């Protein structure tokens, strides 16, 4: 039996962006997470936010895709998830014109192969 945990709207700050002006200060990112595991994960929203903030602190990625991959691999490895889905939005990346974001899914089975 799979256990599923989902948390949406987690807002955290990090340096990210291709352009130098984007890298001058931390920017907000909004995370939507869905974690699956064969066993109960025992992760509260507060614990998830703290762990993500710790993982983000040293990151200096330019692309959301690279950041999402980094976070997915950490979740699979450290939280022993069988599957993770991560959505990340970057508010204000294009002003008020559009929402910029990505969504990835990663499985532990494929990681081990």
GROMACS .gro file of N, CA and C in nm:
model
  339
    1UNK      N    1   0.084  -0.118   0.000
    1UNK     CA    2   0.000   0.000   0.000
    1UNK      C    3   0.089   0.124   0.000
    2UNK      N    4   0.065   0.214  -0.092
    2UNK     CA    5   0.144   0.336  -0.103
    2UNK      C    6   0.087   0.445  -0.012
    3UNK      N    7   0.176   0.519   0.047
    3UNK     CA    8   0.139   0.634   0.128
    3UNK      C    9   0.172   0.758   0.046
    4UNK      N   10   0.078   0.852   0.041
    4UNK     CA   11   0.097   0.974  -0.038
    4UNK      C   12   0.085   1.095   0.053
    5UNK      N   13   0.174   1.189   0.030
    5UNK     CA   14   0.175   1.315   0.105
    5UNK      C   15   0.185   1.428   0.004
    6UNK      N   16   0.096   1.526   0.014
    6UNK     CA   17   0.099   1.639  -0.080
    6UNK      C   18   0.093   1.770  -0.003
    7UNK      N   19   0.173   1.864  -0.047
    7UNK     CA   20   0.173   1.999   0.009
    7UNK      C   21   0.190   2.098  -0.105
    8UNK      N   22   0.101   2.194  -0.113
    8UNK     CA   23   0.104   2.296  -0.217
    8UNK      C   24   0.127   2.434  -0.155
    9UNK      N   25   0.184   2.521  -0.237
    9UNK     CA   26   0.199   2.660  -0.197
    9UNK      C   27   0.308   2.688  -0.095
   10UNK      N   28   0.412   2.607  -0.094
   10UNK     CA   29   0.524   2.632  -0.004
   10UNK      C   30   0.614   2.738  -0.069
   11UNK      N   31   0.622   2.855  -0.008
   11UNK     CA   32   0.701   2.964  -0.063
   11UNK      C   33   0.833   2.976   0.012
   12UNK      N   34   0.943   2.966  -0.064
   12UNK     CA   35   1.077   2.977  -0.008
   12UNK      C   36   1.161   3.066  -0.099
   13UNK      N   37   1.271   3.116  -0.049
   13UNK     CA   38   1.354   3.210  -0.123
   13UNK      C   39   1.490   3.150  -0.154
   14UNK      N   40   1.540   3.179  -0.275
   14UNK     CA   41   1.674   3.136  -0.315
   14UNK      C   42   1.723   3.223  -0.430
   15UNK      N   43   1.852   3.216  -0.457
   15UNK     CA   44   1.909   3.282  -0.574
   15UNK      C   45   1.888   3.190  -0.693
   16UNK      N   46   1.823   3.240  -0.796
   16UNK     CA   47   1.802   3.161  -0.917
   16UNK      C   48   1.776   3.255  -1.032
   17UNK      N   49   1.826   3.219  -1.148
   17UNK     CA   50   1.800   3.299  -1.267
   17UNK      C   51   1.920   3.301  -1.360
   18UNK      N   52   1.893   3.327  -1.484
   18UNK     CA   53   1.996   3.331  -1.586
   18UNK      C   54   2.063   3.468  -1.590
   19UNK      N   55   1.985   3.572  -1.571
   19UNK     CA   56   2.036   3.709  -1.583
   19UNK      C   57   2.098   3.758  -1.452
   20UNK      N   58   2.198   3.842  -1.464
   20UNK     CA   59   2.268   3.893  -1.345
   20UNK      C   60   2.174   3.967  -1.250
   21UNK      N   61   2.077   4.042  -1.304
   21UNK     CA   62   1.986   4.116  -1.217
   21UNK      C   63   1.900   4.021  -1.133
   22UNK      N   64   1.877   3.899  -1.185
   22UNK     CA   65   1.801   3.799  -1.109
   22UNK      C   66   1.883   3.742  -0.994
   23UNK      N   67   2.015   3.751  -1.006
   23UNK     CA   68   2.103   3.688  -0.910
   23UNK      C   69   2.152   3.786  -0.803
   24UNK      N   70   2.097   3.907  -0.804
   24UNK     CA   71   2.139   4.009  -0.708
   24UNK      C   72   2.076   3.987  -0.570
   25UNK      N   73   1.962   3.921  -0.566
   25UNK     CA   74   1.893   3.898  -0.439
   25UNK      C   75   1.809   3.771  -0.449
   26UNK      N   76   1.781   3.713  -0.334
   26UNK     CA   77   1.695   3.594  -0.331
   26UNK      C   78   1.558   3.626  -0.387
   27UNK      N   79   1.502   3.528  -0.456
   27UNK     CA   80   1.369   3.544  -0.516
   27UNK      C   81   1.276   3.437  -0.459
   28UNK      N   82   1.146   3.467  -0.453
   28UNK     CA   83   1.054   3.364  -0.403
   28UNK      C   84   1.027   3.258  -0.509
   29UNK      N   85   1.016   3.136  -0.463
   29UNK     CA   86   0.973   3.025  -0.546
   29UNK      C   87   0.858   2.957  -0.472
   30UNK      N   88   0.760   2.911  -0.547
   30UNK     CA   89   0.645   2.842  -0.488
   30UNK      C   90   0.654   2.695  -0.527
   31UNK      N   91   0.657   2.609  -0.427
   31UNK     CA   92   0.671   2.465  -0.446
   31UNK      C   93   0.538   2.394  -0.422
   32UNK      N   94   0.507   2.300  -0.511
   32UNK     CA   95   0.394   2.209  -0.494
   32UNK      C   96   0.452   2.069  -0.499
   33UNK      N   97   0.432   1.994  -0.392
   33UNK     CA   98   0.497   1.864  -0.377
   33UNK      C   99   0.397   1.752  -0.360
   34UNK      N  100   0.430   1.637  -0.418
   34UNK     CA  101   0.356   1.514  -0.396
   34UNK      C  102   0.460   1.404  -0.379
   35UNK      N  103   0.457   1.340  -0.264
   35UNK     CA  104   0.554   1.237  -0.230
   35UNK      C  105   0.483   1.105  -0.210
   36UNK      N  106   0.539   0.998  -0.263
   36UNK     CA  107   0.484   0.864  -0.244
   36UNK      C  108   0.591   0.775  -0.184
   37UNK      N  109   0.546   0.685  -0.095
   37UNK     CA  110   0.638   0.593  -0.029
   37UNK      C  111   0.563   0.467   0.010
   38UNK      N  112   0.637   0.358   0.024
   38UNK     CA  113   0.578   0.231   0.068
   38UNK      C  114   0.547   0.235   0.218
   39UNK      N  115   0.607   0.328   0.289
   39UNK     CA  116   0.587   0.340   0.433
   39UNK      C  117   0.549   0.485   0.467
   40UNK      N  118   0.485   0.507   0.581
   40UNK     CA  119   0.451   0.644   0.619
   40UNK      C  120   0.577   0.730   0.630
   41UNK      N  121   0.571   0.849   0.573
   41UNK     CA  122   0.689   0.935   0.569
   41UNK      C  123   0.712   1.013   0.698
   42UNK      N  124   0.606   1.043   0.770
   42UNK     CA  125   0.621   1.116   0.895
   42UNK      C  126   0.674   1.257   0.878
   43UNK      N  127   0.646   1.318   0.763
   43UNK     CA  128   0.693   1.454   0.736
   43UNK      C  129   0.579   1.554   0.752
   44UNK      N  130   0.598   1.650   0.838
   44UNK     CA  131   0.500   1.757   0.852
   44UNK      C  132   0.535   1.868   0.753
   45UNK      N  133   0.442   1.957   0.730
   45UNK     CA  134   0.468   2.070   0.640
   45UNK      C  135   0.584   2.154   0.693
   46UNK      N  136   0.588   2.175   0.823
   46UNK     CA  137   0.696   2.254   0.883
   46UNK      C  138   0.831   2.187   0.861
   47UNK      N  139   0.838   2.057   0.881
   47UNK     CA  140   0.963   1.984   0.859
   47UNK      C  141   1.005   1.990   0.713
   48UNK      N  142   0.910   1.975   0.622
   48UNK     CA  143   0.939   1.984   0.479
   48UNK      C  144   0.993   2.123   0.444
   49UNK      N  145   0.928   2.227   0.493
   49UNK     CA  146   0.973   2.364   0.466
   49UNK      C  147   1.114   2.387   0.518
   50UNK      N  148   1.143   2.340   0.639
   50UNK     CA  149   1.277   2.358   0.696
   50UNK      C  150   1.383   2.285   0.614
   51UNK      N  151   1.350   2.160   0.576
   51UNK     CA  152   1.448   2.081   0.501
   51UNK      C  153   1.472   2.143   0.363
   52UNK      N  154   1.364   2.184   0.296
   52UNK     CA  155   1.379   2.249   0.166
   52UNK      C  156   1.462   2.376   0.177
   53UNK      N  157   1.435   2.456   0.278
   53UNK     CA  158   1.511   2.580   0.298
   53UNK      C  159   1.659   2.549   0.316
   54UNK      N  160   1.690   2.444   0.389
   54UNK     CA  161   1.829   2.403   0.407
   54UNK      C  162   1.894   2.358   0.278
   55UNK      N  163   1.818   2.285   0.197
   55UNK     CA  164   1.871   2.240   0.068
   55UNK      C  165   1.888   2.356  -0.029
   56UNK      N  166   1.800   2.456  -0.020
   56UNK     CA  167   1.806   2.570  -0.112
   56UNK      C  168   1.918   2.669  -0.077
   57UNK      N  169   1.952   2.679   0.050
   57UNK     CA  170   2.047   2.781   0.095
   57UNK      C  171   2.177   2.786   0.013
   58UNK      N  172   2.243   2.675  -0.014
   58UNK     CA  173   2.369   2.683  -0.090
   58UNK      C  174   2.350   2.683  -0.242
   59UNK      N  175   2.227   2.664  -0.289
   59UNK     CA  176   2.202   2.651  -0.433
   59UNK      C  177   2.218   2.785  -0.506
   60UNK      N  178   2.275   2.777  -0.624
   60UNK     CA  179   2.292   2.894  -0.711
   60UNK      C  180   2.259   2.857  -0.855
   61UNK      N  181   2.153   2.781  -0.872
   61UNK     CA  182   2.115   2.735  -1.006
   61UNK      C  183   2.066   2.849  -1.091
   62UNK      N  184   2.082   2.834  -1.220
   62UNK     CA  185   2.031   2.932  -1.315
   62UNK      C  186   1.894   2.892  -1.367
   63UNK      N  187   1.867   2.761  -1.374
   63UNK     CA  188   1.742   2.713  -1.431
   63UNK      C  189   1.657   2.639  -1.328
   64UNK      N  190   1.526   2.659  -1.337
   64UNK     CA  191   1.434   2.588  -1.249
   64UNK      C  192   1.447   2.437  -1.266
   65UNK      N  193   1.473   2.393  -1.388
   65UNK     CA  194   1.484   2.250  -1.416
   65UNK      C  195   1.598   2.186  -1.336
   66UNK      N  196   1.711   2.254  -1.330
   66UNK     CA  197   1.825   2.202  -1.255
   66UNK      C  198   1.795   2.200  -1.105
   67UNK      N  199   1.731   2.304  -1.057
   67UNK     CA  200   1.694   2.309  -0.916
   67UNK      C  201   1.595   2.198  -0.883
   68UNK      N  202   1.494   2.178  -0.965
   68UNK     CA  203   1.395   2.074  -0.942
   68UNK      C  204   1.460   1.936  -0.939
   69UNK      N  205   1.553   1.912  -1.030
   69UNK     CA  206   1.623   1.782  -1.032
   69UNK      C  207   1.703   1.762  -0.904
   70UNK      N  208   1.772   1.865  -0.859
   70UNK     CA  209   1.849   1.859  -0.734
   70UNK      C  210   1.757   1.824  -0.617
   71UNK      N  211   1.647   1.894  -0.605
   71UNK     CA  212   1.552   1.871  -0.494
   71UNK      C  213   1.493   1.731  -0.503
   72UNK      N  214   1.454   1.687  -0.622
   72UNK     CA  215   1.394   1.554  -0.640
   72UNK      C  216   1.492   1.445  -0.595
   73UNK      N  217   1.617   1.457  -0.634
   73UNK     CA  218   1.716   1.355  -0.597
   73UNK      C  219   1.739   1.353  -0.446
   74UNK      N  220   1.739   1.469  -0.382
   74UNK     CA  221   1.755   1.475  -0.236
   74UNK      C  222   1.636   1.408  -0.167
   75UNK      N  223   1.515   1.435  -0.216
   75UNK     CA  224   1.395   1.374  -0.156
   75UNK      C  225   1.397   1.221  -0.170
   76UNK      N  226   1.432   1.174  -0.288
   76UNK     CA  227   1.438   1.029  -0.311
   76UNK      C  228   1.542   0.964  -0.220
   77UNK      N  229   1.654   1.029  -0.204
   77UNK     CA  230   1.764   0.972  -0.127
   77UNK      C  231   1.742   0.986   0.024
   78UNK      N  232   1.709   1.105   0.070
   78UNK     CA  233   1.704   1.130   0.214
   78UNK      C  234   1.569   1.097   0.278
   79UNK      N  235   1.461   1.110   0.203
   79UNK     CA  236   1.330   1.081   0.259
   79UNK      C  237   1.281   0.943   0.218
   80UNK      N  238   1.358   0.873   0.138
   80UNK     CA  239   1.325   0.736   0.094
   80UNK      C  240   1.188   0.727   0.029
   81UNK      N  241   1.160   0.824  -0.055
   81UNK     CA  242   1.035   0.823  -0.132
   81UNK      C  243   1.050   0.727  -0.250
   82UNK      N  244   0.940   0.669  -0.292
   82UNK     CA  245   0.943   0.586  -0.412
   82UNK      C  246   0.915   0.670  -0.537
   83UNK      N  247   0.847   0.782  -0.516
   83UNK     CA  248   0.816   0.872  -0.628
   83UNK      C  249   0.798   1.013  -0.573
   84UNK      N  250   0.848   1.111  -0.648
   84UNK     CA  251   0.826   1.251  -0.612
   84UNK      C  252   0.777   1.328  -0.735
   85UNK      N  253   0.686   1.417  -0.711
   85UNK     CA  254   0.642   1.514  -0.811
   85UNK      C  255   0.669   1.651  -0.752
   86UNK      N  256   0.737   1.733  -0.828
   86UNK     CA  257   0.771   1.867  -0.781
   86UNK      C  258   0.728   1.968  -0.886
   87UNK      N  259   0.649   2.063  -0.843
   87UNK     CA  260   0.616   2.178  -0.925
   87UNK      C  261   0.680   2.301  -0.862
   88UNK      N  262   0.745   2.381  -0.944
   88UNK     CA  263   0.807   2.504  -0.894
   88UNK      C  264   0.763   2.619  -0.983
   89UNK      N  265   0.710   2.724  -0.922
   89UNK     CA  266   0.674   2.846  -0.995
   89UNK      C  267   0.765   2.958  -0.949
   90UNK      N  268   0.794   3.047  -1.043
   90UNK     CA  269   0.880   3.162  -1.015
   90UNK      C  270   0.796   3.287  -1.037
   91UNK      N  271   0.728   3.335  -0.932
   91UNK     CA  272   0.642   3.453  -0.945
   91UNK      C  273   0.721   3.575  -0.992
   92UNK      N  274   0.661   3.650  -1.082
   92UNK     CA  275   0.721   3.774  -1.128
   92UNK      C  276   0.833   3.758  -1.228
   93UNK      N  277   0.860   3.636  -1.273
   93UNK     CA  278   0.971   3.616  -1.367
   93UNK      C  279   0.948   3.691  -1.498
   94UNK      N  280   0.824   3.704  -1.539
   94UNK     CA  281   0.789   3.779  -1.661
   94UNK      C  282   0.697   3.894  -1.627
   95UNK      N  283   0.716   3.952  -1.512
   95UNK     CA  284   0.626   4.058  -1.467
   95UNK      C  285   0.490   3.998  -1.438
   96UNK      N  286   0.385   4.069  -1.473
   96UNK     CA  287   0.251   4.018  -1.451
   96UNK      C  288   0.195   3.950  -1.575
   97UNK      N  289   0.280   3.927  -1.676
   97UNK     CA  290   0.233   3.873  -1.804
   97UNK      C  291   0.197   3.725  -1.800
   98UNK      N  292   0.273   3.648  -1.726
   98UNK     CA  293   0.250   3.504  -1.727
   98UNK      C  294   0.313   3.442  -1.602
   99UNK      N  295   0.275   3.319  -1.577
   99UNK     CA  296   0.335   3.242  -1.469
   99UNK      C  297   0.440   3.150  -1.529
  100UNK      N  298   0.556   3.150  -1.472
  100UNK     CA  299   0.665   3.065  -1.519
  100UNK      C  300   0.684   2.954  -1.417
  101UNK      N  301   0.693   2.832  -1.466
  101UNK     CA  302   0.714   2.721  -1.375
  101UNK      C  303   0.741   2.591  -1.449
  102UNK      N  304   0.775   2.491  -1.372
  102UNK     CA  305   0.800   2.358  -1.427
  102UNK      C  306   0.742   2.254  -1.332
  103UNK      N  307   0.726   2.133  -1.383
  103UNK     CA  308   0.682   2.020  -1.302
  103UNK      C  309   0.759   1.898  -1.349
  104UNK      N  310   0.818   1.826  -1.252
  104UNK     CA  311   0.888   1.702  -1.286
  104UNK      C  312   0.839   1.590  -1.196
  105UNK      N  313   0.854   1.467  -1.243
  105UNK     CA  314   0.825   1.347  -1.165
  105UNK      C  315   0.947   1.257  -1.174
  106UNK      N  316   0.987   1.202  -1.061
  106UNK     CA  317   1.101   1.110  -1.058
  106UNK      C  318   1.066   0.990  -0.971
  107UNK      N  319   1.109   0.873  -1.016
  107UNK     CA  320   1.087   0.747  -0.944
  107UNK      C  321   1.218   0.694  -0.889
  108UNK      N  322   1.215   0.638  -0.770
  108UNK     CA  323   1.334   0.580  -0.709
  108UNK      C  324   1.385   0.462  -0.791
  109UNK      N  325   1.297   0.383  -0.851
  109UNK     CA  326   1.336   0.266  -0.930
  109UNK      C  327   1.427   0.308  -1.045
  110UNK      N  328   1.390   0.413  -1.114
  110UNK     CA  329   1.469   0.459  -1.229
  110UNK      C  330   1.601   0.521  -1.184
  111UNK      N  331   1.602   0.577  -1.066
  111UNK     CA  332   1.724   0.636  -1.012
  111UNK      C  333   1.826   0.527  -0.984
  112UNK      N  334   1.779   0.413  -0.934
  112UNK     CA  335   1.869   0.304  -0.898
  112UNK      C  336   1.921   0.230  -1.020
  113UNK      N  337   1.850   0.238  -1.132
  113UNK     CA  338   1.890   0.164  -1.252
  113UNK      C  339   2.009   0.225  -1.323
   0.00000   0.00000   0.00000
